[in-house]
CSV table of N, CA and C in Angstrom, one decimal:
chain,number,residue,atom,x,y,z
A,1,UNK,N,34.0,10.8,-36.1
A,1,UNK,CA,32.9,11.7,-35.8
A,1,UNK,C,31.6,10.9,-35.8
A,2,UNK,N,31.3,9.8,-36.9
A,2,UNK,CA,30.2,8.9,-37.0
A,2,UNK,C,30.0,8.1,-35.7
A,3,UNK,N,31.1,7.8,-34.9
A,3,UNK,CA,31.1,6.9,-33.9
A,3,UNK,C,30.8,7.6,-32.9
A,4,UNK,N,31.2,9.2,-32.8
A,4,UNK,CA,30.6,9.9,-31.2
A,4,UNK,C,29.4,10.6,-31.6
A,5,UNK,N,28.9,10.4,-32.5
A,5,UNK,CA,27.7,10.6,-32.4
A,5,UNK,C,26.5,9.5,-32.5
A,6,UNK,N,27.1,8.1,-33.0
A,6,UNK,CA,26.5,6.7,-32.5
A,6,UNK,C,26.4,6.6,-31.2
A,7,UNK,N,27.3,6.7,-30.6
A,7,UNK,CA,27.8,6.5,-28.8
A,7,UNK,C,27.0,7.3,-28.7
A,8,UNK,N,26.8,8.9,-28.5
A,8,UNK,CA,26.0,9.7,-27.6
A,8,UNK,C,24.5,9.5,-28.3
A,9,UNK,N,24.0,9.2,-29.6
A,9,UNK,CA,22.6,9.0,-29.7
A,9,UNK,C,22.2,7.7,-29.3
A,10,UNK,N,23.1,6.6,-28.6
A,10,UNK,CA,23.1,5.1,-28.4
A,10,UNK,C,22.3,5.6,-26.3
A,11,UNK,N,23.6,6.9,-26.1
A,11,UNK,CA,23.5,6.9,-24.6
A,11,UNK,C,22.2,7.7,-24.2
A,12,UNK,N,22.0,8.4,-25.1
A,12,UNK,CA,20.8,9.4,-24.6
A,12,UNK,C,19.6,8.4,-24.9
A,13,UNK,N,19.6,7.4,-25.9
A,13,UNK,CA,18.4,6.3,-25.8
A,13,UNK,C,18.5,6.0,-24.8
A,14,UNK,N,19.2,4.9,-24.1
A,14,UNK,CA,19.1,4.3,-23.0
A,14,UNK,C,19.2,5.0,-22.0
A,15,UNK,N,19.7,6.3,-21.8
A,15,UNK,CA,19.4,7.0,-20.5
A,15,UNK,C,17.8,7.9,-20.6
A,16,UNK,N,16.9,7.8,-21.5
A,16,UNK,CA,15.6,8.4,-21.7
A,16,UNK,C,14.9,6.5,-21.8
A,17,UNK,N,15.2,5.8,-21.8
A,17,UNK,CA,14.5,4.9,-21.6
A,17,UNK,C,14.3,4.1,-20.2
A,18,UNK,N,15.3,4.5,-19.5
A,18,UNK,CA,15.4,4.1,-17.9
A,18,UNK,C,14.6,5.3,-16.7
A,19,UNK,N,15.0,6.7,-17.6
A,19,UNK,CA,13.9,7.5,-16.4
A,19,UNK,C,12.5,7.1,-16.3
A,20,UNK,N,12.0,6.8,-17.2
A,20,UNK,CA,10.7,6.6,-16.4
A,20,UNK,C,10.5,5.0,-15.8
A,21,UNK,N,11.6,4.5,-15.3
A,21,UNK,CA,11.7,3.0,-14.7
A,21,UNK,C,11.3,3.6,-12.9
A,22,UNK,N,11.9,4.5,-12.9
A,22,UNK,CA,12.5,4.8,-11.1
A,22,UNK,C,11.5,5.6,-10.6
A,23,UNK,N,10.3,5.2,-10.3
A,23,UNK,CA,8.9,6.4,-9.8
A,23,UNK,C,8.8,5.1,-8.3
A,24,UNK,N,9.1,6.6,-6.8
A,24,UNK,CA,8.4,6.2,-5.9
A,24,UNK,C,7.9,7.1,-5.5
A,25,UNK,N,6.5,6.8,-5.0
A,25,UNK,CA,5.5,7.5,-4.2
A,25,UNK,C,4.8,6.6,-3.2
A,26,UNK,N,4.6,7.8,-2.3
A,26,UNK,CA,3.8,7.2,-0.9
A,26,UNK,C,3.5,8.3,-0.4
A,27,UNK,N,1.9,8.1,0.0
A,27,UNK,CA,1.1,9.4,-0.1
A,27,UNK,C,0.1,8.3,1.7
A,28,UNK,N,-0.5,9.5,2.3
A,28,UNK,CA,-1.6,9.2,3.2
A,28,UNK,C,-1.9,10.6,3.7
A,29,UNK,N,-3.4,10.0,4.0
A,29,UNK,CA,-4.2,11.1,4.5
A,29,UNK,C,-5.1,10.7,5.5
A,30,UNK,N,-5.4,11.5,5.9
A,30,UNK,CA,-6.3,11.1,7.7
A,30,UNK,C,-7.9,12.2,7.1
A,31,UNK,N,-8.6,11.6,7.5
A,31,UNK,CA,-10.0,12.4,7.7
A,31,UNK,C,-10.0,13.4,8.9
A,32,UNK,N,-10.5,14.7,8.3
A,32,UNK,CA,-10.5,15.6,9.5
A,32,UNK,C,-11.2,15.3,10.6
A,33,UNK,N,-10.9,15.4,11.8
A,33,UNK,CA,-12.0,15.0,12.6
A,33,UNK,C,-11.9,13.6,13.6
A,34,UNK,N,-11.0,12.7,12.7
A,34,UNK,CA,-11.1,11.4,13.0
A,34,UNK,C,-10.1,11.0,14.0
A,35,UNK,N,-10.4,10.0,14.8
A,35,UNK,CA,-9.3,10.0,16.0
A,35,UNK,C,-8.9,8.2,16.0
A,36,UNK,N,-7.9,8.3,15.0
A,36,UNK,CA,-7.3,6.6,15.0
A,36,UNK,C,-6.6,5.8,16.0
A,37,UNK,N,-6.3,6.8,16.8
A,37,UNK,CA,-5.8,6.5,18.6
A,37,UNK,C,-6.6,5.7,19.3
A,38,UNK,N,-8.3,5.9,18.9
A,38,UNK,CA,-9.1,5.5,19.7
A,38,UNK,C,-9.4,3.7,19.0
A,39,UNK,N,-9.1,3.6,18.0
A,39,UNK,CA,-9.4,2.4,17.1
A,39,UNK,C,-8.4,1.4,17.8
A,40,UNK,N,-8.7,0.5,18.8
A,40,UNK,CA,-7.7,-0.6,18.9
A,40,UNK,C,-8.1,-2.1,18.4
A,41,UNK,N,-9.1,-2.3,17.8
A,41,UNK,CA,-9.3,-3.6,17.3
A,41,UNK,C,-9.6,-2.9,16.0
A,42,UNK,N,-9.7,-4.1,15.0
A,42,UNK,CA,-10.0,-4.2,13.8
A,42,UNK,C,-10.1,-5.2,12.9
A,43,UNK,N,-11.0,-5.1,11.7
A,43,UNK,CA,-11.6,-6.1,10.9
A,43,UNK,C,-11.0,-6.0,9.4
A,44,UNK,N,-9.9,-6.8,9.2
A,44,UNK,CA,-9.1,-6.7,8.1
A,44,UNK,C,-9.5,-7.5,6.7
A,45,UNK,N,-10.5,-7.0,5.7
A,45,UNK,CA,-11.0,-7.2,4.6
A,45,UNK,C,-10.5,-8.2,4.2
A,46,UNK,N,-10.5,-9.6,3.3
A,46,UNK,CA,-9.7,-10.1,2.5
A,46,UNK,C,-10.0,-9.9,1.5
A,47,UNK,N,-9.1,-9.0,0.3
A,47,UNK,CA,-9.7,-9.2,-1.2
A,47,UNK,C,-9.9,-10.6,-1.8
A,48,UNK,N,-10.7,-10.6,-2.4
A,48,UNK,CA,-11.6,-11.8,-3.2
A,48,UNK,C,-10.7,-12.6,-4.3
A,49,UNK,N,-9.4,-11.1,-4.6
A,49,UNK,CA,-9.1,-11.9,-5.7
A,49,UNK,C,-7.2,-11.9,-5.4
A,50,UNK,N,-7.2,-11.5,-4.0
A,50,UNK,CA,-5.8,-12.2,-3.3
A,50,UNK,C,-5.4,-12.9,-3.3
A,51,UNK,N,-3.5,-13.5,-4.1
A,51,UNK,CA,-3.3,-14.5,-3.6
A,51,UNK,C,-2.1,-14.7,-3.0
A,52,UNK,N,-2.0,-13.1,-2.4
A,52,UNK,CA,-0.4,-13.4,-1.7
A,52,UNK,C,-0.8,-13.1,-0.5
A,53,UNK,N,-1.6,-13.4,0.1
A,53,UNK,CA,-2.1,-13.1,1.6
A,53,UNK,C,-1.6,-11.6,2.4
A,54,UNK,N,-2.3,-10.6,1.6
A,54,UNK,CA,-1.8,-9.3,1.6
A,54,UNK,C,-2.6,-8.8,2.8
A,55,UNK,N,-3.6,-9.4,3.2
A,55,UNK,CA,-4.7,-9.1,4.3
A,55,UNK,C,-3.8,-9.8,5.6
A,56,UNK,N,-3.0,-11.4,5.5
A,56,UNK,CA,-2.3,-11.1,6.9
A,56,UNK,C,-0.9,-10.3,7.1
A,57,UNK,N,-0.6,-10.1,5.9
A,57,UNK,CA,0.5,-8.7,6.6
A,57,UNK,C,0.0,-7.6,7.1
A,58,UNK,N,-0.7,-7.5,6.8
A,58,UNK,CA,-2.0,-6.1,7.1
A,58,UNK,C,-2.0,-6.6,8.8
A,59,UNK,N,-2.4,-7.7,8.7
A,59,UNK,CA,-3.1,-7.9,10.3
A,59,UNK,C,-1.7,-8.0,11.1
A,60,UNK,N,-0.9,-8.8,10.2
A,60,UNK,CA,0.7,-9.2,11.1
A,60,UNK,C,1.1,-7.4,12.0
A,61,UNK,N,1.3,-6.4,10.5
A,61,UNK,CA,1.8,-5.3,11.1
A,61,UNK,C,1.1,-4.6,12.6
A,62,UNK,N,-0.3,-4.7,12.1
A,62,UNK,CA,-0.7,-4.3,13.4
A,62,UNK,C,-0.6,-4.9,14.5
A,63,UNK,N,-0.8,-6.4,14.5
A,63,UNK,CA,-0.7,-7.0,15.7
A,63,UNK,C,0.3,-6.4,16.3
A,64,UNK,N,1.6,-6.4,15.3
A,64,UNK,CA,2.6,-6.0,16.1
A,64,UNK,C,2.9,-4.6,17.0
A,65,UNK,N,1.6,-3.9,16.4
A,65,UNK,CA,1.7,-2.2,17.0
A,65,UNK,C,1.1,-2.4,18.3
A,66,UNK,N,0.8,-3.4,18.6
A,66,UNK,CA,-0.4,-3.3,19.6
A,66,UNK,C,-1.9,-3.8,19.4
A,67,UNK,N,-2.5,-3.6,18.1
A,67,UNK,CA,-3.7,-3.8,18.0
A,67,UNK,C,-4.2,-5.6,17.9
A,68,UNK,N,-5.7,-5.7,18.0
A,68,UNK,CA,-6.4,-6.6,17.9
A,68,UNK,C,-6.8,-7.0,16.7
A,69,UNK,N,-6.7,-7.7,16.1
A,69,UNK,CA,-7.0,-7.9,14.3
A,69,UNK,C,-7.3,-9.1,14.1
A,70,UNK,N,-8.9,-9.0,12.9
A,70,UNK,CA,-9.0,-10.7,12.9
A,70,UNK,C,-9.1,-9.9,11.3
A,71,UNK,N,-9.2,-11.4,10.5
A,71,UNK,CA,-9.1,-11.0,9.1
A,71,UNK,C,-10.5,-11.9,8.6
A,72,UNK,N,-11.3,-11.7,7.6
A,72,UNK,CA,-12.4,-12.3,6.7
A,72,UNK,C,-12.7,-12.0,5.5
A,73,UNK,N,-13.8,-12.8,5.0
A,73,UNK,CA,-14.4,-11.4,3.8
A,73,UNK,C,-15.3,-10.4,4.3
A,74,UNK,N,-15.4,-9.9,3.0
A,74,UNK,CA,-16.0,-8.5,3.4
A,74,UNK,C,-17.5,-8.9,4.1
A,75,UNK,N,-18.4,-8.1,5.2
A,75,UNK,CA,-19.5,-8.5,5.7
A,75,UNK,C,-20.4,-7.7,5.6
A,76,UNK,N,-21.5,-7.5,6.0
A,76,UNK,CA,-22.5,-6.0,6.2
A,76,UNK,C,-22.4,-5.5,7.4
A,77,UNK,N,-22.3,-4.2,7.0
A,77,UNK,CA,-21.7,-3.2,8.7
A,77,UNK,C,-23.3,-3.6,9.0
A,78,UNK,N,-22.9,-3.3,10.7
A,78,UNK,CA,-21.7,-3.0,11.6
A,78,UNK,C,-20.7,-4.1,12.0
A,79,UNK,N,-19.5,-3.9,11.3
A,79,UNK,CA,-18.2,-5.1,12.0
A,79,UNK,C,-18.0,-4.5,13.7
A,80,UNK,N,-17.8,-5.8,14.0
A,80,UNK,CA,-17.2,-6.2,15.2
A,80,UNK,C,-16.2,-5.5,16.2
A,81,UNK,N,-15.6,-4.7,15.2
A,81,UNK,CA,-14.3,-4.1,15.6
A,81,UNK,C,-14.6,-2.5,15.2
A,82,UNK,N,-13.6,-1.7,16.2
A,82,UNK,CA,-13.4,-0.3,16.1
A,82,UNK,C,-13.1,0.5,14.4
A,83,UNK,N,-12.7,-0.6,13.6
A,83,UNK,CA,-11.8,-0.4,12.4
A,83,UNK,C,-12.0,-1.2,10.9
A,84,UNK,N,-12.4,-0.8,9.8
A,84,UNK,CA,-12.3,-1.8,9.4
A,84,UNK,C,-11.5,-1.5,8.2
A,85,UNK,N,-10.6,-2.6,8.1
A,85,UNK,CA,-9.0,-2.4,6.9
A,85,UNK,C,-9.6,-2.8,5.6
A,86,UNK,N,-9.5,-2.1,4.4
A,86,UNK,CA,-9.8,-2.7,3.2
A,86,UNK,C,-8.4,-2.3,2.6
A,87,UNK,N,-8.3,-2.7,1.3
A,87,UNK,CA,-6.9,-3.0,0.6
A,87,UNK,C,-7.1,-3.1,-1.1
A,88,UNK,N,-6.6,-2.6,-1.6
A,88,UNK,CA,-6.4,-3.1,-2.8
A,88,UNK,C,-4.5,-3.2,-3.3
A,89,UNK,N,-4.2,-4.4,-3.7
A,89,UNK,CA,-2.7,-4.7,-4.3
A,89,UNK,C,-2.9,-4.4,-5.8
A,90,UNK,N,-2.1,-4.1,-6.4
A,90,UNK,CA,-1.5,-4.2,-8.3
A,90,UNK,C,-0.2,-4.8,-8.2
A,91,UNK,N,-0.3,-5.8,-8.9
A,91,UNK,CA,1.0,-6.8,-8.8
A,91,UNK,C,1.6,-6.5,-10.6
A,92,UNK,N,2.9,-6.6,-10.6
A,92,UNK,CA,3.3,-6.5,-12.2
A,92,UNK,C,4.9,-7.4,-12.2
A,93,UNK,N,4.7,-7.8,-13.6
A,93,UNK,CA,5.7,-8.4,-14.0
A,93,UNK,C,6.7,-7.7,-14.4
A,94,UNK,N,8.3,-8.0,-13.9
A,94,UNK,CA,9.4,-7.4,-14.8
A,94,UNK,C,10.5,-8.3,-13.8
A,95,UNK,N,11.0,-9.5,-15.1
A,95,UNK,CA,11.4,-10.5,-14.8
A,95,UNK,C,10.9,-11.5,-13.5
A,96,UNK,N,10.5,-10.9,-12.8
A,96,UNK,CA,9.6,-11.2,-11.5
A,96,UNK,C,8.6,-10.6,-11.2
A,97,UNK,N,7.1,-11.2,-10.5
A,97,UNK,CA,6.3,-10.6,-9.7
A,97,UNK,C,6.7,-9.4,-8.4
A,98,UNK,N,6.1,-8.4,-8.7
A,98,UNK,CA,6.2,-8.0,-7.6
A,98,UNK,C,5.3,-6.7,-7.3
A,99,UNK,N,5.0,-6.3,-6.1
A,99,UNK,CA,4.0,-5.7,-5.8
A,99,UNK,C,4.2,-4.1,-6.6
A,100,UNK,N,3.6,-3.2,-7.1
A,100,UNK,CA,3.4,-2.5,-8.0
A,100,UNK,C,2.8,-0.9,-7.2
A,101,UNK,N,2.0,-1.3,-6.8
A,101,UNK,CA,0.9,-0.3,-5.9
A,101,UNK,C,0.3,-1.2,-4.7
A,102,UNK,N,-0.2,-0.4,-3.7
A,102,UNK,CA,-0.7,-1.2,-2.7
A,102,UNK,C,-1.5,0.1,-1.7
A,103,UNK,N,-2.9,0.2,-1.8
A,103,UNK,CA,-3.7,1.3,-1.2
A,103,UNK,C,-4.4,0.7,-0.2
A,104,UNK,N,-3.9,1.0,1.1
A,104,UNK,CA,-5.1,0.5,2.5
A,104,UNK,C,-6.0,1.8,3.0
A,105,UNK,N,-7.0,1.4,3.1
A,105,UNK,CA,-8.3,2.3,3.7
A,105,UNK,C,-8.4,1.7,4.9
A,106,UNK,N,-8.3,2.8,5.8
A,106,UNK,CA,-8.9,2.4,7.4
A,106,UNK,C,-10.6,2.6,7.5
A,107,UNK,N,-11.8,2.3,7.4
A,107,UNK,CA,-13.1,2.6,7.4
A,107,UNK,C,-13.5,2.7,8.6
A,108,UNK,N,-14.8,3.5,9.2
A,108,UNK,CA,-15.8,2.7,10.0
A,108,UNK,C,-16.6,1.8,10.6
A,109,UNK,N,-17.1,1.2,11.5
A,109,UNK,CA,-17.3,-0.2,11.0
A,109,UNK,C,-19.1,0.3,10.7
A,110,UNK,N,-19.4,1.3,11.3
A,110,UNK,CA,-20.7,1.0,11.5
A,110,UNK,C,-21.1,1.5,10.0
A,111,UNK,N,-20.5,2.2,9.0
A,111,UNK,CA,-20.9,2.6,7.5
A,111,UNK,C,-20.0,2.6,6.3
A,112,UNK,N,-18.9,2.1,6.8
A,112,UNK,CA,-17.6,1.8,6.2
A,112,UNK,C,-17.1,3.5,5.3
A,113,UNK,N,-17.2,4.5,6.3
A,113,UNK,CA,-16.8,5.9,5.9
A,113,UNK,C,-15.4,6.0,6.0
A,114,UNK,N,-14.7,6.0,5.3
A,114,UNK,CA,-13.1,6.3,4.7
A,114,UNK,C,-12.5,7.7,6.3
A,115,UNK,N,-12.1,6.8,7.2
A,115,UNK,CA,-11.2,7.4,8.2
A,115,UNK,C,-9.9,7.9,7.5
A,116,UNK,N,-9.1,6.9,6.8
A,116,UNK,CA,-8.0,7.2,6.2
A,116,UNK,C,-7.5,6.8,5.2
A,117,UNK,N,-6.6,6.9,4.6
A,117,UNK,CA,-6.6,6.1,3.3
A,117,UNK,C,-4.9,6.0,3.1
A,118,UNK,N,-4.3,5.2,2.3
A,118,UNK,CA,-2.7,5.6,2.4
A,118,UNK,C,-2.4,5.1,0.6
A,119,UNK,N,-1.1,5.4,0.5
A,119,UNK,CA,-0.8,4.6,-1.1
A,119,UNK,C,0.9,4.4,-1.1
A,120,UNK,N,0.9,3.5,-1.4
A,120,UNK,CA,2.7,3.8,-1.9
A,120,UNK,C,2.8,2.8,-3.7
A,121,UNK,N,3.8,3.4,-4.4
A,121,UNK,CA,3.6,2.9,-5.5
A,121,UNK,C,5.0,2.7,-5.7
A,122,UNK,N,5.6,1.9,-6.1
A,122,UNK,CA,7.1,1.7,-6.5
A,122,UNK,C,7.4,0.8,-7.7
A,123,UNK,N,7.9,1.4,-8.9
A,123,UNK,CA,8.1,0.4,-9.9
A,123,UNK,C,9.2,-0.4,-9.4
A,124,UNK,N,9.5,-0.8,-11.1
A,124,UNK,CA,10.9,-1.9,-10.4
A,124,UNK,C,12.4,-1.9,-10.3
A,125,UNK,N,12.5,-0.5,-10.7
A,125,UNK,CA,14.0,0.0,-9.8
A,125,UNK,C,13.8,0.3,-8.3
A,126,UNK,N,12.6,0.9,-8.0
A,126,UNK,CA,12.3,1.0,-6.8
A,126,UNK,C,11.5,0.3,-5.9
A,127,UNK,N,11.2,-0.9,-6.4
A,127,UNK,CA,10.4,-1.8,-5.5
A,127,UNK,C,10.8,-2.2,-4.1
A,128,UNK,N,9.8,-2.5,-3.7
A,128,UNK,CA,10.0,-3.2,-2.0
A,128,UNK,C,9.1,-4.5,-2.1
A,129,UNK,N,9.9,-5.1,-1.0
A,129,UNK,CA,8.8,-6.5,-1.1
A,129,UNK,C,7.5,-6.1,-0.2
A,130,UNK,N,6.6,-6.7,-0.2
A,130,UNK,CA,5.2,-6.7,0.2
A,130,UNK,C,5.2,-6.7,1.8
A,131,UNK,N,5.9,-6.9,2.7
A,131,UNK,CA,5.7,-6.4,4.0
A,131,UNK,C,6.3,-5.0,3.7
A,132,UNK,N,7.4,-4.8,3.2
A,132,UNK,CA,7.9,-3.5,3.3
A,132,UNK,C,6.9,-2.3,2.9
A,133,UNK,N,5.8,-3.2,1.4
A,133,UNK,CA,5.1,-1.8,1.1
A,133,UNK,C,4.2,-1.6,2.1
A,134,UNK,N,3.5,-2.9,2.6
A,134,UNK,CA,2.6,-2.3,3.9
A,134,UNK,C,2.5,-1.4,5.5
A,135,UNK,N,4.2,-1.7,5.4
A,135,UNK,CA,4.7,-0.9,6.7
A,135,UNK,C,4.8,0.4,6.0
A,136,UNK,N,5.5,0.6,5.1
A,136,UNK,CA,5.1,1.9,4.4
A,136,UNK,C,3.6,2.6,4.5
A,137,UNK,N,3.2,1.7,4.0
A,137,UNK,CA,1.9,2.7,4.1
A,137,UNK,C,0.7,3.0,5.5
A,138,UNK,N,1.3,2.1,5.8
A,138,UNK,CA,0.5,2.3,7.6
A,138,UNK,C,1.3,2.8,8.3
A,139,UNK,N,2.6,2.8,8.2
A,139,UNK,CA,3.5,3.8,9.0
A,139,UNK,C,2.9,5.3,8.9
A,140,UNK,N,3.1,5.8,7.2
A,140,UNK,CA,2.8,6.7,7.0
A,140,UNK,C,1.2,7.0,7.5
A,141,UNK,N,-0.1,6.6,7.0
A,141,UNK,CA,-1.5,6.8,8.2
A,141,UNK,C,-1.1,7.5,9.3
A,142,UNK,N,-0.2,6.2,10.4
A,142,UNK,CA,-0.1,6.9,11.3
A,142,UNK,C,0.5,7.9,11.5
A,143,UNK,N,1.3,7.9,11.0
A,143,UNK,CA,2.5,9.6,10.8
A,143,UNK,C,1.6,10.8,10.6
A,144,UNK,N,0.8,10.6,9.9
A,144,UNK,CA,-0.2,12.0,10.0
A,144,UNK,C,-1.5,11.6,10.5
A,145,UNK,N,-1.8,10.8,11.1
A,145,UNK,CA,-2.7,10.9,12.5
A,145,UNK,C,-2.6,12.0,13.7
A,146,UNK,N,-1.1,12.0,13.5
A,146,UNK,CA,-0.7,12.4,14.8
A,146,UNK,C,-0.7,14.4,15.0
């Protein structure tokens, strides 16, 4: 009797210690009003304190959609381009680095006004590598652009 109740208060620890391991979310939103169709170039922010080159995946994915993309630091509007990409990454440790959170904002160039914004968050049962989260999350933009 001591032992099936060792075993089941042994299982119910470790099975209340692993749910909160497995959280995915991935969220986006479009500005009412706003027409991302019309945006075909763009000015892809570098964060300052990047060091996995999260600004050329940014630019990689799009290039590949079609668009025009240069990447720099941040400047004083009015940028160059129809668009301008900002980004923030959260990177965390568990046994490995790996990407945590990852939120891109599509702006304006001429006041940098929040056209759209996206997020996806995956711990580390559910993680993706770093192109994955960014196709995620600009897929999604565009998914409700439309």
């Amino acid at each position: 009797m001591f032992k099936k109740i060792l075993f089941t208060s042994f299982f119910l620890a470790v099975l209340s210690s692993l749910s909160g391991c497995a959280v995915n979310r991935a969220t986006a939103s479009v500005t009412p009003g706003s027409n991302l169709e019309a945006m075909k170039t763009f000015y892809v922010v570098k964060s300052p304190k990047d060091e996995k080159d999260v600004d050329q995946l940014i630019k990689d994915f799009l290039v590949k959609k079609g668009y025009s993309v240069t990447t720099g630091p941040e400047l004083t509007p009015p940028y160059q381009a129809d668009g301008v990409v900002t980004y923030i990454d959260k990177w965390f440790w568990d046994i490995t680095m790996y990407m945590l959170e990852l939120t891109i904002n599509i702006r304006q160039p001429t006041n940098n006004f929040p056209v759209a914004v996206g997020n996806s968050f995956h711990t580390s049962l559910t993680r993706k590598s770093p192109p994955e989260m960014v196709d995620e999350v600009l897929t999604n933009i565009y998914k409700n652009a439309k």
